[in-house]
Amino acid sequence: MPTHEKKPSSHRSPRPPRGSLVPGPGSSVLHRSLIVAVVLALLTGIAGLVAFLTREDTPETAAPASAPETRQSAPPAPAPVKAPKGGQVAAPVKTTDPVEFAKAAAKVLWSYDTRRLSQPEHIAGLKRWMTSEKKYADWPSVSDLVPDPVLWSRMGDQAQYATATVGEGHFPQAFKSALAADPGAITDAYIYAVTVTGRQSIAWTGSDQGTGAEPRSSTLAVQCRPDQACRLAAVLPTTAP
């Protein structure tokens, strides 16, 4: 059970839930369903996933935008010391092993540094990990995990950053069983489902500085065509055991 030190109050240090990776309403549901179908078509024995692929999607009612927060007159808080902008998201690893690639990708997805990167710079760094095959690249499933520019800026006011350690990665058991039963089923898209587990640590500064940590797990869709370096296709909406 991860322990947390002093947490920032919601009006001073906005921390997006679960390590700032928060899904947004703008994702392409139909496109994402295609990616999930490609990756998880072999997993038809899992009733929950079948239900996900066959359910009728209904658009959600957009929540009204909240009014910008207004600040009352108060003694100014000490400004956090920020590192210079211009940092860089780690480059994609060059490997043909889907598990090794997924572990590296998960570490990048669970890490961020508002002290060194703007939100657009962070987004651009993540995009380098994506497959160039538009048919299989579900970019919204990745970009929706990143806070919007306003929230990113508020996190930057507290110099918030996160680091990640990866414990292990594996093919979900149902994926392995189905692939063993029909090895040729994957030879169209060469997309593998890989579940990665690890731990994310978060730190922030300011008048209510602190740290926190929590376990993380994600199932990624990784494309690894023969004799080509792997690339990320999508982050799946559920974590497969």
Tab-separated table of C-alpha atoms in Angstrom:
chain	number	residue	atom	x	y	z
A	1	MET	CA	0.000	0.000	0.000
A	2	PRO	CA	1.723	3.229	-1.145
A	3	THR	CA	2.093	5.901	1.440
A	4	HIS	CA	1.560	9.558	0.742
A	5	GLU	CA	3.115	12.480	2.422
A	6	LYS	CA	1.379	15.787	2.640
A	7	LYS	CA	-0.994	16.213	-0.293
A	8	PRO	CA	-1.591	19.527	-2.028
A	9	SER	CA	-5.011	21.089	-1.583
A	10	SER	CA	-7.168	21.107	-4.689
A	11	HIS	CA	-7.092	24.913	-4.995
A	12	ARG	CA	-3.343	25.238	-4.692
A	13	SER	CA	-1.745	22.264	-6.347
A	14	PRO	CA	-4.074	20.578	-8.841
A	15	ARG	CA	-3.081	16.948	-9.153
A	16	PRO	CA	-4.886	14.967	-11.808
A	17	PRO	CA	-6.028	11.598	-10.454
A	18	ARG	CA	-3.885	8.507	-10.915
A	19	GLY	CA	-0.698	10.324	-11.737
A	20	SER	CA	-2.064	12.961	-14.126
A	21	LEU	CA	-3.071	10.454	-16.759
A	22	VAL	CA	-6.719	11.301	-17.117
A	23	PRO	CA	-8.895	10.137	-20.012
A	24	GLY	CA	-10.671	12.896	-21.883
A	25	PRO	CA	-14.018	12.934	-23.664
A	26	GLY	CA	-12.543	13.668	-27.090
A	27	SER	CA	-11.344	10.209	-27.982
A	28	SER	CA	-12.420	8.532	-31.194
A	29	VAL	CA	-14.557	5.668	-29.905
A	30	LEU	CA	-15.039	4.044	-33.289
A	31	HIS	CA	-11.350	4.205	-34.164
A	32	ARG	CA	-10.384	2.900	-30.771
A	33	SER	CA	-12.846	0.041	-31.104
A	34	LEU	CA	-11.082	-0.967	-34.321
A	35	ILE	CA	-7.738	-1.118	-32.535
A	36	VAL	CA	-9.211	-3.050	-29.639
A	37	ALA	CA	-10.884	-5.420	-32.077
A	38	VAL	CA	-7.604	-6.091	-33.867
A	39	VAL	CA	-5.737	-6.743	-30.647
A	40	LEU	CA	-8.406	-8.568	-28.717
A	41	ALA	CA	-10.258	-10.497	-31.413
A	42	LEU	CA	-8.348	-13.530	-30.205
A	43	LEU	CA	-9.733	-13.068	-26.718
A	44	THR	CA	-13.338	-13.926	-27.501
A	45	GLY	CA	-13.487	-16.192	-24.477
A	46	ILE	CA	-13.465	-13.121	-22.227
A	47	ALA	CA	-17.070	-12.068	-21.985
A	48	GLY	CA	-16.294	-8.588	-20.730
A	49	LEU	CA	-14.089	-7.766	-23.694
A	50	VAL	CA	-16.598	-9.148	-26.149
A	51	ALA	CA	-19.242	-6.956	-24.578
A	52	PHE	CA	-16.947	-3.955	-24.948
A	53	LEU	CA	-16.378	-4.638	-28.640
A	54	THR	CA	-20.038	-5.229	-29.440
A	55	ARG	CA	-21.710	-2.633	-27.266
A	56	GLU	CA	-23.594	0.250	-28.848
A	57	ASP	CA	-21.673	3.433	-28.236
A	58	THR	CA	-23.702	6.463	-27.255
A	59	PRO	CA	-22.182	9.934	-27.169
A	60	GLU	CA	-21.761	11.317	-23.712
A	61	THR	CA	-23.204	14.660	-22.814
A	62	ALA	CA	-20.393	17.118	-22.628
A	63	ALA	CA	-19.949	18.599	-19.195
A	64	PRO	CA	-20.231	22.364	-19.124
A	65	ALA	CA	-16.917	24.100	-18.925
A	66	SER	CA	-16.197	25.345	-15.480
A	67	ALA	CA	-15.549	29.018	-14.986
A	68	PRO	CA	-11.930	30.024	-14.577
A	69	GLU	CA	-10.826	30.039	-11.001
A	70	THR	CA	-10.580	33.514	-9.520
A	71	ARG	CA	-7.999	34.348	-6.924
A	72	GLN	CA	-8.772	36.513	-3.926
A	73	SER	CA	-6.286	38.998	-2.619
A	74	ALA	CA	-3.797	37.178	-0.454
A	75	PRO	CA	-0.123	37.317	0.395
A	76	PRO	CA	1.783	35.944	-2.609
A	77	ALA	CA	3.111	32.428	-2.186
A	78	PRO	CA	6.795	31.815	-2.831
A	79	ALA	CA	7.314	31.124	-6.518
A	80	PRO	CA	8.614	27.613	-7.169
A	81	VAL	CA	11.998	27.353	-8.805
A	82	LYS	CA	11.542	25.853	-12.255
A	83	ALA	CA	14.160	24.153	-14.359
A	84	PRO	CA	14.562	25.539	-17.882
A	85	LYS	CA	12.139	24.458	-20.552
A	86	GLY	CA	13.363	22.349	-23.436
A	87	GLY	CA	13.646	18.911	-21.881
A	88	GLN	CA	12.860	15.847	-23.914
A	89	VAL	CA	10.676	12.764	-23.687
A	90	ALA	CA	12.787	9.627	-24.051
A	91	ALA	CA	13.121	8.398	-27.617
A	92	PRO	CA	11.476	5.103	-28.634
A	93	VAL	CA	13.608	2.086	-27.864
A	94	LYS	CA	14.800	0.086	-30.860
A	95	THR	CA	13.666	-3.469	-30.273
A	96	THR	CA	11.611	-6.119	-32.033
A	97	ASP	CA	10.482	-7.616	-28.710
A	98	PRO	CA	6.906	-6.441	-27.961
A	99	VAL	CA	7.239	-7.020	-24.208
A	100	GLU	CA	10.454	-5.031	-23.919
A	101	PHE	CA	8.994	-2.226	-26.024
A	102	ALA	CA	5.778	-2.141	-23.998
A	103	LYS	CA	7.743	-1.876	-20.746
A	104	ALA	CA	9.719	1.078	-22.100
A	105	ALA	CA	6.574	2.717	-23.472
A	106	ALA	CA	4.715	2.326	-20.175
A	107	LYS	CA	7.575	4.006	-18.322
A	108	VAL	CA	7.321	6.979	-20.672
A	109	LEU	CA	3.528	7.122	-20.386
A	110	TRP	CA	3.712	7.149	-16.590
A	111	SER	CA	6.391	9.879	-16.482
A	112	TYR	CA	6.210	13.626	-17.024
A	113	ASP	CA	8.011	16.781	-15.955
A	114	THR	CA	6.157	20.087	-16.020
A	115	ARG	CA	9.363	21.852	-14.943
A	116	ARG	CA	11.187	21.058	-18.165
A	117	LEU	CA	8.528	20.453	-20.799
A	118	SER	CA	5.516	22.351	-22.022
A	119	GLN	CA	2.383	20.339	-22.693
A	120	PRO	CA	2.862	20.487	-26.496
A	121	GLU	CA	6.479	19.344	-26.107
A	122	HIS	CA	5.387	16.395	-23.985
A	123	ILE	CA	2.683	15.479	-26.514
A	124	ALA	CA	5.174	15.672	-29.376
A	125	GLY	CA	7.564	13.380	-27.514
A	126	LEU	CA	4.885	10.743	-26.975
A	127	LYS	CA	3.854	10.858	-30.616
A	128	ARG	CA	7.285	9.616	-31.672
A	129	TRP	CA	6.427	6.270	-30.033
A	130	MET	CA	3.384	5.712	-32.263
A	131	THR	CA	3.168	3.460	-35.294
A	132	SER	CA	3.071	5.321	-38.603
A	133	GLU	CA	0.305	3.026	-39.890
A	134	LYS	CA	-2.745	5.240	-39.543
A	135	LYS	CA	-5.102	2.269	-39.801
A	136	TYR	CA	-3.820	0.926	-36.485
A	137	ALA	CA	-2.584	4.043	-34.699
A	138	ASP	CA	-5.074	5.128	-32.037
A	139	TRP	CA	-3.397	8.378	-31.097
A	140	PRO	CA	-6.341	9.686	-29.009
A	141	SER	CA	-5.968	6.730	-26.607
A	142	VAL	CA	-2.510	8.130	-25.807
A	143	SER	CA	-3.010	11.890	-26.079
A	144	ASP	CA	-6.157	11.774	-23.952
A	145	LEU	CA	-4.008	10.574	-21.061
A	146	VAL	CA	-2.156	13.896	-20.942
A	147	PRO	CA	-3.622	16.852	-18.994
A	148	ASP	CA	-4.869	19.730	-21.125
A	149	PRO	CA	-2.627	22.812	-21.450
A	150	VAL	CA	-4.415	24.745	-18.692
A	151	LEU	CA	-4.126	21.946	-16.156
A	152	TRP	CA	-0.538	21.271	-17.236
A	153	SER	CA	0.269	24.926	-16.568
A	154	ARG	CA	-1.289	24.753	-13.110
A	155	MET	CA	0.764	21.633	-12.385
A	156	GLY	CA	3.804	23.550	-13.609
A	157	ASP	CA	3.105	26.264	-11.048
A	158	GLN	CA	3.920	23.631	-8.431
A	159	ALA	CA	6.842	22.194	-10.446
A	160	GLN	CA	5.106	18.809	-10.468
A	161	TYR	CA	6.834	15.848	-12.037
A	162	ALA	CA	6.505	12.065	-12.038
A	163	THR	CA	8.952	9.239	-12.486
A	164	ALA	CA	8.173	5.583	-13.038
A	165	THR	CA	9.729	2.203	-12.465
A	166	VAL	CA	8.562	-0.862	-14.374
A	167	GLY	CA	8.215	-4.175	-12.598
A	168	GLU	CA	7.334	-6.603	-15.363
A	169	GLY	CA	5.500	-7.037	-18.650
A	170	HIS	CA	3.688	-10.038	-20.073
A	171	PHE	CA	1.213	-11.177	-22.696
A	172	PRO	CA	-2.236	-11.602	-21.109
A	173	GLN	CA	-2.936	-15.300	-20.558
A	174	ALA	CA	-5.964	-15.332	-22.852
A	175	PHE	CA	-3.902	-13.689	-25.594
A	176	LYS	CA	-1.183	-16.336	-25.268
A	177	SER	CA	-3.688	-19.184	-25.322
A	178	ALA	CA	-5.518	-17.881	-28.366
A	179	LEU	CA	-2.288	-17.134	-30.206
A	180	ALA	CA	-1.042	-20.646	-29.546
A	181	ALA	CA	-4.286	-22.044	-30.935
A	182	ASP	CA	-4.107	-19.925	-34.103
A	183	PRO	CA	-0.613	-18.480	-34.669
A	184	GLY	CA	-1.529	-17.087	-38.073
A	185	ALA	CA	-4.223	-14.824	-36.687
A	186	ILE	CA	-1.724	-12.102	-35.844
A	187	THR	CA	0.041	-11.931	-39.212
A	188	ASP	CA	-2.138	-9.155	-40.631
A	189	ALA	CA	-1.505	-6.296	-38.235
A	190	TYR	CA	1.238	-7.864	-36.051
A	191	ILE	CA	-0.248	-6.143	-33.008
A	192	TYR	CA	0.334	-7.688	-29.592
A	193	ALA	CA	-1.421	-7.031	-26.298
A	194	VAL	CA	1.087	-6.552	-23.486
A	195	THR	CA	0.227	-5.849	-19.849
A	196	VAL	CA	2.816	-3.873	-17.883
A	197	THR	CA	2.912	-3.270	-14.141
A	198	GLY	CA	5.036	-0.838	-12.185
A	199	ARG	CA	5.042	2.102	-9.832
A	200	GLN	CA	4.715	5.843	-10.317
A	201	SER	CA	6.197	8.439	-7.975
A	202	ILE	CA	5.032	12.068	-7.992
A	203	ALA	CA	6.602	15.151	-6.406
A	204	TRP	CA	5.627	18.819	-6.258
A	205	THR	CA	6.964	21.957	-4.638
A	206	GLY	CA	5.449	25.202	-3.393
A	207	SER	CA	4.096	26.080	0.022
A	208	ASP	CA	2.508	22.631	0.379
A	209	GLN	CA	5.207	20.556	-1.287
A	210	GLY	CA	5.102	16.798	-0.990
A	211	THR	CA	5.500	13.435	-2.669
A	212	GLY	CA	3.353	10.406	-3.385
A	213	ALA	CA	3.535	7.011	-5.051
A	214	GLU	CA	1.158	4.373	-6.323
A	215	PRO	CA	1.189	1.115	-8.324
A	216	ARG	CA	0.330	1.323	-12.013
A	217	SER	CA	-0.741	-1.185	-14.661
A	218	SER	CA	-1.734	-0.820	-18.302
A	219	THR	CA	-2.346	-3.035	-21.297
A	220	LEU	CA	-0.755	-1.630	-24.433
A	221	ALA	CA	-1.286	-2.525	-28.080
A	222	VAL	CA	2.173	-2.853	-29.608
A	223	GLN	CA	2.881	-3.327	-33.305
A	224	CYS	CA	5.997	-5.334	-34.101
A	225	ARG	CA	6.211	-6.273	-37.755
A	226	PRO	CA	8.982	-8.732	-38.701
A	227	ASP	CA	12.392	-7.080	-38.988
A	228	GLN	CA	11.001	-3.703	-37.916
A	229	ALA	CA	11.340	-1.870	-34.634
A	230	CYS	CA	8.207	-2.005	-32.501
A	231	ARG	CA	5.874	0.956	-32.168
A	232	LEU	CA	2.916	1.793	-29.942
A	233	ALA	CA	-0.552	1.396	-31.478
A	234	ALA	CA	-2.828	2.182	-28.540
A	235	VAL	CA	-3.434	2.113	-24.814
A	236	LEU	CA	-6.326	-0.269	-24.242
A	237	PRO	CA	-9.284	0.907	-22.160
A	238	THR	CA	-9.039	-2.029	-19.741
A	239	THR	CA	-6.088	-3.840	-18.210
A	240	ALA	CA	-6.036	-7.512	-19.173
A	241	PRO	CA	-4.545	-9.902	-16.596
